[in-house]
Structures are given as C-alpha cells and as structure tokens.
Amino acid sequence: MLAKNRTVDETINIGLTYKPAPFIMFAADIRNVSEDQSPITREMHFGIEFVPSSLIAFRSGYYQRKDDHRQIYSFGVGLLNNNVFHSSGNDFVLNYGLEMEKGMGSIEYRHFMTLLIRL
C-alpha cells in the first residue's frame, strides 16, 4: 500500500485534519516533504470522511501525481465501526475503496478491500 499511497520510506509527511462536526472530517497532507531526489515529491493529497452513524462511513479523496500529472480520485465505504465504545476514532471492520486514475485519454480503476480482525 505504500507505493499506491505514494509514500516513500524515510521521508517526512505533513498532514492536517479539521473536524467541523463529530461526523465529518477534512484532511490534507503533503507527501514526501524531505525527499528531493525521488520522482514522488511534495504531492498534496486531500480527503473527506463522512460518518453518519457507527455502522457506516463514506470517504473520498483526490491528488494529482507530480511525475506524470495523472489525477487520482478515490471513493470508499466503511462498515461496522469497531470503536463504538471508545473515542479513539473510526476503526471500521470492513472497508471498500475504489480508486480512479485519469490519464491522457484513459481511465484505470482499482478496487481495495480490507477486513480488520483484532485478537
């Protein structure tokens, strides 16, 4: 997932989140701030998460790849928040994500699914 998230080992990422209400969060981050030699440098990533209940979350994100200027859009759904009785954040058990990559005359789609199991 590090390669798909455009994160390079041993670099610094800076992020900021804003929660105007308990059920919505906006996020922005700059990836790979400290790495000047990598083709993946200083990309801005943006996202939003809407959690209307502890049963479901809706997510969306955007960034433009700096090396080839392809635009990446992501959409996701989380089901069954595992932190219903805790205030430590959203930890959804089942997560699905769709990533859409727009290039010159082409669109590629990728699907991601994660299942959280705690022991």
PDB file of C-alpha atoms in Angstrom:
ATOM      1  CA  MET A   1       0.000   0.000   0.000  1.00  0.00           C
ATOM      2  CA  LEU A   2       2.944   2.390   0.462  1.00  0.00           C
ATOM      3  CA  ALA A   3       3.526   2.521  -3.292  1.00  0.00           C
ATOM      4  CA  LYS A   4      -0.177   3.121  -4.017  1.00  0.00           C
ATOM      5  CA  ASN A   5      -0.311   5.887  -1.399  1.00  0.00           C
ATOM      6  CA  ARG A   6       2.804   7.477  -2.942  1.00  0.00           C
ATOM      7  CA  THR A   7       4.720   7.193   0.336  1.00  0.00           C
ATOM      8  CA  VAL A   8       8.487   6.749   0.132  1.00  0.00           C
ATOM      9  CA  ASP A   9      10.476   5.190   3.007  1.00  0.00           C
ATOM     10  CA  GLU A  10      12.469   7.558   5.217  1.00  0.00           C
ATOM     11  CA  THR A  11      10.675  10.733   4.162  1.00  0.00           C
ATOM     12  CA  ILE A  12       8.580  13.193   6.140  1.00  0.00           C
ATOM     13  CA  ASN A  13       4.853  13.675   5.537  1.00  0.00           C
ATOM     14  CA  ILE A  14       2.922  16.612   6.970  1.00  0.00           C
ATOM     15  CA  GLY A  15      -0.831  16.347   7.496  1.00  0.00           C
ATOM     16  CA  LEU A  16      -3.664  18.444   8.868  1.00  0.00           C
ATOM     17  CA  THR A  17      -7.222  17.406   9.713  1.00  0.00           C
ATOM     18  CA  TYR A  18     -10.216  19.563  10.544  1.00  0.00           C
ATOM     19  CA  LYS A  19     -13.406  18.253  12.174  1.00  0.00           C
ATOM     20  CA  PRO A  20     -16.132  20.912  11.959  1.00  0.00           C
ATOM     21  CA  ALA A  21     -18.621  18.392  13.425  1.00  0.00           C
ATOM     22  CA  PRO A  22     -18.301  14.950  15.060  1.00  0.00           C
ATOM     23  CA  PHE A  23     -19.460  13.190  11.887  1.00  0.00           C
ATOM     24  CA  ILE A  24     -17.291  14.902   9.241  1.00  0.00           C
ATOM     25  CA  MET A  25     -13.549  15.265   8.790  1.00  0.00           C
ATOM     26  CA  PHE A  26     -11.468  17.059   6.168  1.00  0.00           C
ATOM     27  CA  ALA A  27      -7.822  16.096   5.658  1.00  0.00           C
ATOM     28  CA  ALA A  28      -4.902  17.479   3.669  1.00  0.00           C
ATOM     29  CA  ASP A  29      -1.330  16.346   3.625  1.00  0.00           C
ATOM     30  CA  ILE A  30       1.913  16.912   1.804  1.00  0.00           C
ATOM     31  CA  ARG A  31       3.728  13.669   0.997  1.00  0.00           C
ATOM     32  CA  ASN A  32       7.492  13.176   0.914  1.00  0.00           C
ATOM     33  CA  VAL A  33       8.456  16.667   2.055  1.00  0.00           C
ATOM     34  CA  SER A  34      12.048  15.729   2.854  1.00  0.00           C
ATOM     35  CA  GLU A  35      12.961  13.838  -0.337  1.00  0.00           C
ATOM     36  CA  ASP A  36      14.246  15.913  -3.274  1.00  0.00           C
ATOM     37  CA  GLN A  37      15.732  13.076  -5.355  1.00  0.00           C
ATOM     38  CA  SER A  38      12.572  10.968  -5.641  1.00  0.00           C
ATOM     39  CA  PRO A  39      10.101  11.481  -8.520  1.00  0.00           C
ATOM     40  CA  ILE A  40       7.365  11.440  -5.864  1.00  0.00           C
ATOM     41  CA  THR A  41       7.981  14.734  -4.097  1.00  0.00           C
ATOM     42  CA  ARG A  42       5.723  17.163  -2.317  1.00  0.00           C
ATOM     43  CA  GLU A  43       2.367  15.973  -3.582  1.00  0.00           C
ATOM     44  CA  MET A  44      -0.745  17.409  -1.972  1.00  0.00           C
ATOM     45  CA  HIS A  45      -3.414  14.851  -1.035  1.00  0.00           C
ATOM     46  CA  PHE A  46      -6.944  15.839   0.027  1.00  0.00           C
ATOM     47  CA  GLY A  47      -9.729  13.794   1.607  1.00  0.00           C
ATOM     48  CA  ILE A  48     -13.072  13.887   3.353  1.00  0.00           C
ATOM     49  CA  GLU A  49     -14.804  11.362   5.607  1.00  0.00           C
ATOM     50  CA  PHE A  50     -18.487  11.451   6.499  1.00  0.00           C
ATOM     51  CA  VAL A  51     -19.643   9.145   9.331  1.00  0.00           C
ATOM     52  CA  PRO A  52     -23.427   9.432   9.804  1.00  0.00           C
ATOM     53  CA  SER A  53     -23.508   6.519  12.298  1.00  0.00           C
ATOM     54  CA  SER A  54     -21.305   3.854  13.867  1.00  0.00           C
ATOM     55  CA  LEU A  55     -22.461   1.462  11.142  1.00  0.00           C
ATOM     56  CA  ILE A  56     -21.168   3.248   8.030  1.00  0.00           C
ATOM     57  CA  ALA A  57     -18.636   5.787   6.770  1.00  0.00           C
ATOM     58  CA  PHE A  58     -18.265   7.402   3.349  1.00  0.00           C
ATOM     59  CA  ARG A  59     -14.873   8.609   2.139  1.00  0.00           C
ATOM     60  CA  SER A  60     -13.482  10.462  -0.843  1.00  0.00           C
ATOM     61  CA  GLY A  61     -10.051  11.730  -1.819  1.00  0.00           C
ATOM     62  CA  TYR A  62      -8.039  13.411  -4.560  1.00  0.00           C
ATOM     63  CA  TYR A  63      -4.474  14.064  -5.592  1.00  0.00           C
ATOM     64  CA  GLN A  64      -2.531  14.756  -8.765  1.00  0.00           C
ATOM     65  CA  ARG A  65       0.645  12.784  -9.353  1.00  0.00           C
ATOM     66  CA  LYS A  66       3.545  15.159  -9.757  1.00  0.00           C
ATOM     67  CA  ASP A  67       5.641  12.942 -12.031  1.00  0.00           C
ATOM     68  CA  ASP A  68       3.067  12.374 -14.811  1.00  0.00           C
ATOM     69  CA  HIS A  69       0.206  14.741 -13.811  1.00  0.00           C
ATOM     70  CA  ARG A  70      -2.375  11.927 -13.672  1.00  0.00           C
ATOM     71  CA  GLN A  71      -5.374  12.749 -11.486  1.00  0.00           C
ATOM     72  CA  ILE A  72      -6.355  10.191  -8.848  1.00  0.00           C
ATOM     73  CA  TYR A  73      -9.838  10.112  -7.289  1.00  0.00           C
ATOM     74  CA  SER A  74     -10.836   7.690  -4.550  1.00  0.00           C
ATOM     75  CA  PHE A  75     -14.188   6.726  -3.071  1.00  0.00           C
ATOM     76  CA  GLY A  76     -14.787   4.388  -0.176  1.00  0.00           C
ATOM     77  CA  VAL A  77     -17.204   2.900   2.318  1.00  0.00           C
ATOM     78  CA  GLY A  78     -16.504   1.579   5.807  1.00  0.00           C
ATOM     79  CA  LEU A  79     -18.887  -0.734   7.653  1.00  0.00           C
ATOM     80  CA  LEU A  80     -19.218  -1.505  11.395  1.00  0.00           C
ATOM     81  CA  ASN A  81     -17.097   0.847  13.476  1.00  0.00           C
ATOM     82  CA  ASN A  82     -15.007  -1.230  15.904  1.00  0.00           C
ATOM     83  CA  ASN A  83     -14.602   1.763  18.258  1.00  0.00           C
ATOM     84  CA  VAL A  84     -18.270   2.187  19.126  1.00  0.00           C
ATOM     85  CA  PHE A  85     -17.466   2.247  22.847  1.00  0.00           C
ATOM     86  CA  HIS A  86     -14.212   4.223  22.545  1.00  0.00           C
ATOM     87  CA  SER A  87     -13.483   7.766  21.451  1.00  0.00           C
ATOM     88  CA  SER A  88     -10.180   6.912  19.749  1.00  0.00           C
ATOM     89  CA  GLY A  89     -11.526   7.433  16.240  1.00  0.00           C
ATOM     90  CA  ASN A  90     -13.017   5.447  13.410  1.00  0.00           C
ATOM     91  CA  ASP A  91     -11.802   1.876  13.040  1.00  0.00           C
ATOM     92  CA  PHE A  92     -14.214   0.226  10.617  1.00  0.00           C
ATOM     93  CA  VAL A  93     -14.175  -3.572  10.379  1.00  0.00           C
ATOM     94  CA  LEU A  94     -14.895  -3.846   6.647  1.00  0.00           C
ATOM     95  CA  ASN A  95     -13.598  -1.245   4.190  1.00  0.00           C
ATOM     96  CA  TYR A  96     -14.001  -1.000   0.434  1.00  0.00           C
ATOM     97  CA  GLY A  97     -12.272   1.546  -1.765  1.00  0.00           C
ATOM     98  CA  LEU A  98     -12.425   2.411  -5.451  1.00  0.00           C
ATOM     99  CA  GLU A  99      -9.571   4.358  -6.993  1.00  0.00           C
ATOM    100  CA  MET A 100      -9.941   6.020 -10.374  1.00  0.00           C
ATOM    101  CA  GLU A 101      -6.826   7.181 -12.218  1.00  0.00           C
ATOM    102  CA  LYS A 102      -7.356   9.597 -15.098  1.00  0.00           C
ATOM    103  CA  GLY A 103      -4.612   9.970 -17.683  1.00  0.00           C
ATOM    104  CA  MET A 104      -4.322  11.167 -21.229  1.00  0.00           C
ATOM    105  CA  GLY A 105      -7.324   9.512 -22.860  1.00  0.00           C
ATOM    106  CA  SER A 106      -7.543   6.616 -20.395  1.00  0.00           C
ATOM    107  CA  ILE A 107      -9.141   5.791 -17.065  1.00  0.00           C
ATOM    108  CA  GLU A 108      -7.946   2.958 -14.830  1.00  0.00           C
ATOM    109  CA  TYR A 109      -9.890   1.545 -11.888  1.00  0.00           C
ATOM    110  CA  ARG A 110      -8.543  -0.287  -8.830  1.00  0.00           C
ATOM    111  CA  HIS A 111     -10.518  -1.893  -6.027  1.00  0.00           C
ATOM    112  CA  PHE A 112      -9.312  -2.332  -2.434  1.00  0.00           C
ATOM    113  CA  MET A 113     -10.921  -4.265   0.396  1.00  0.00           C
ATOM    114  CA  THR A 114      -9.698  -4.617   3.985  1.00  0.00           C
ATOM    115  CA  LEU A 115     -11.030  -6.635   6.888  1.00  0.00           C
ATOM    116  CA  LEU A 116      -9.981  -5.666  10.424  1.00  0.00           C
ATOM    117  CA  ILE A 117      -9.518  -8.541  12.871  1.00  0.00           C
ATOM    118  CA  ARG A 118      -8.456  -7.823  16.464  1.00  0.00           C
ATOM    119  CA  LEU A 119      -7.119 -10.506  18.747  1.00  0.00           C
TER     120      LEU A 119
END
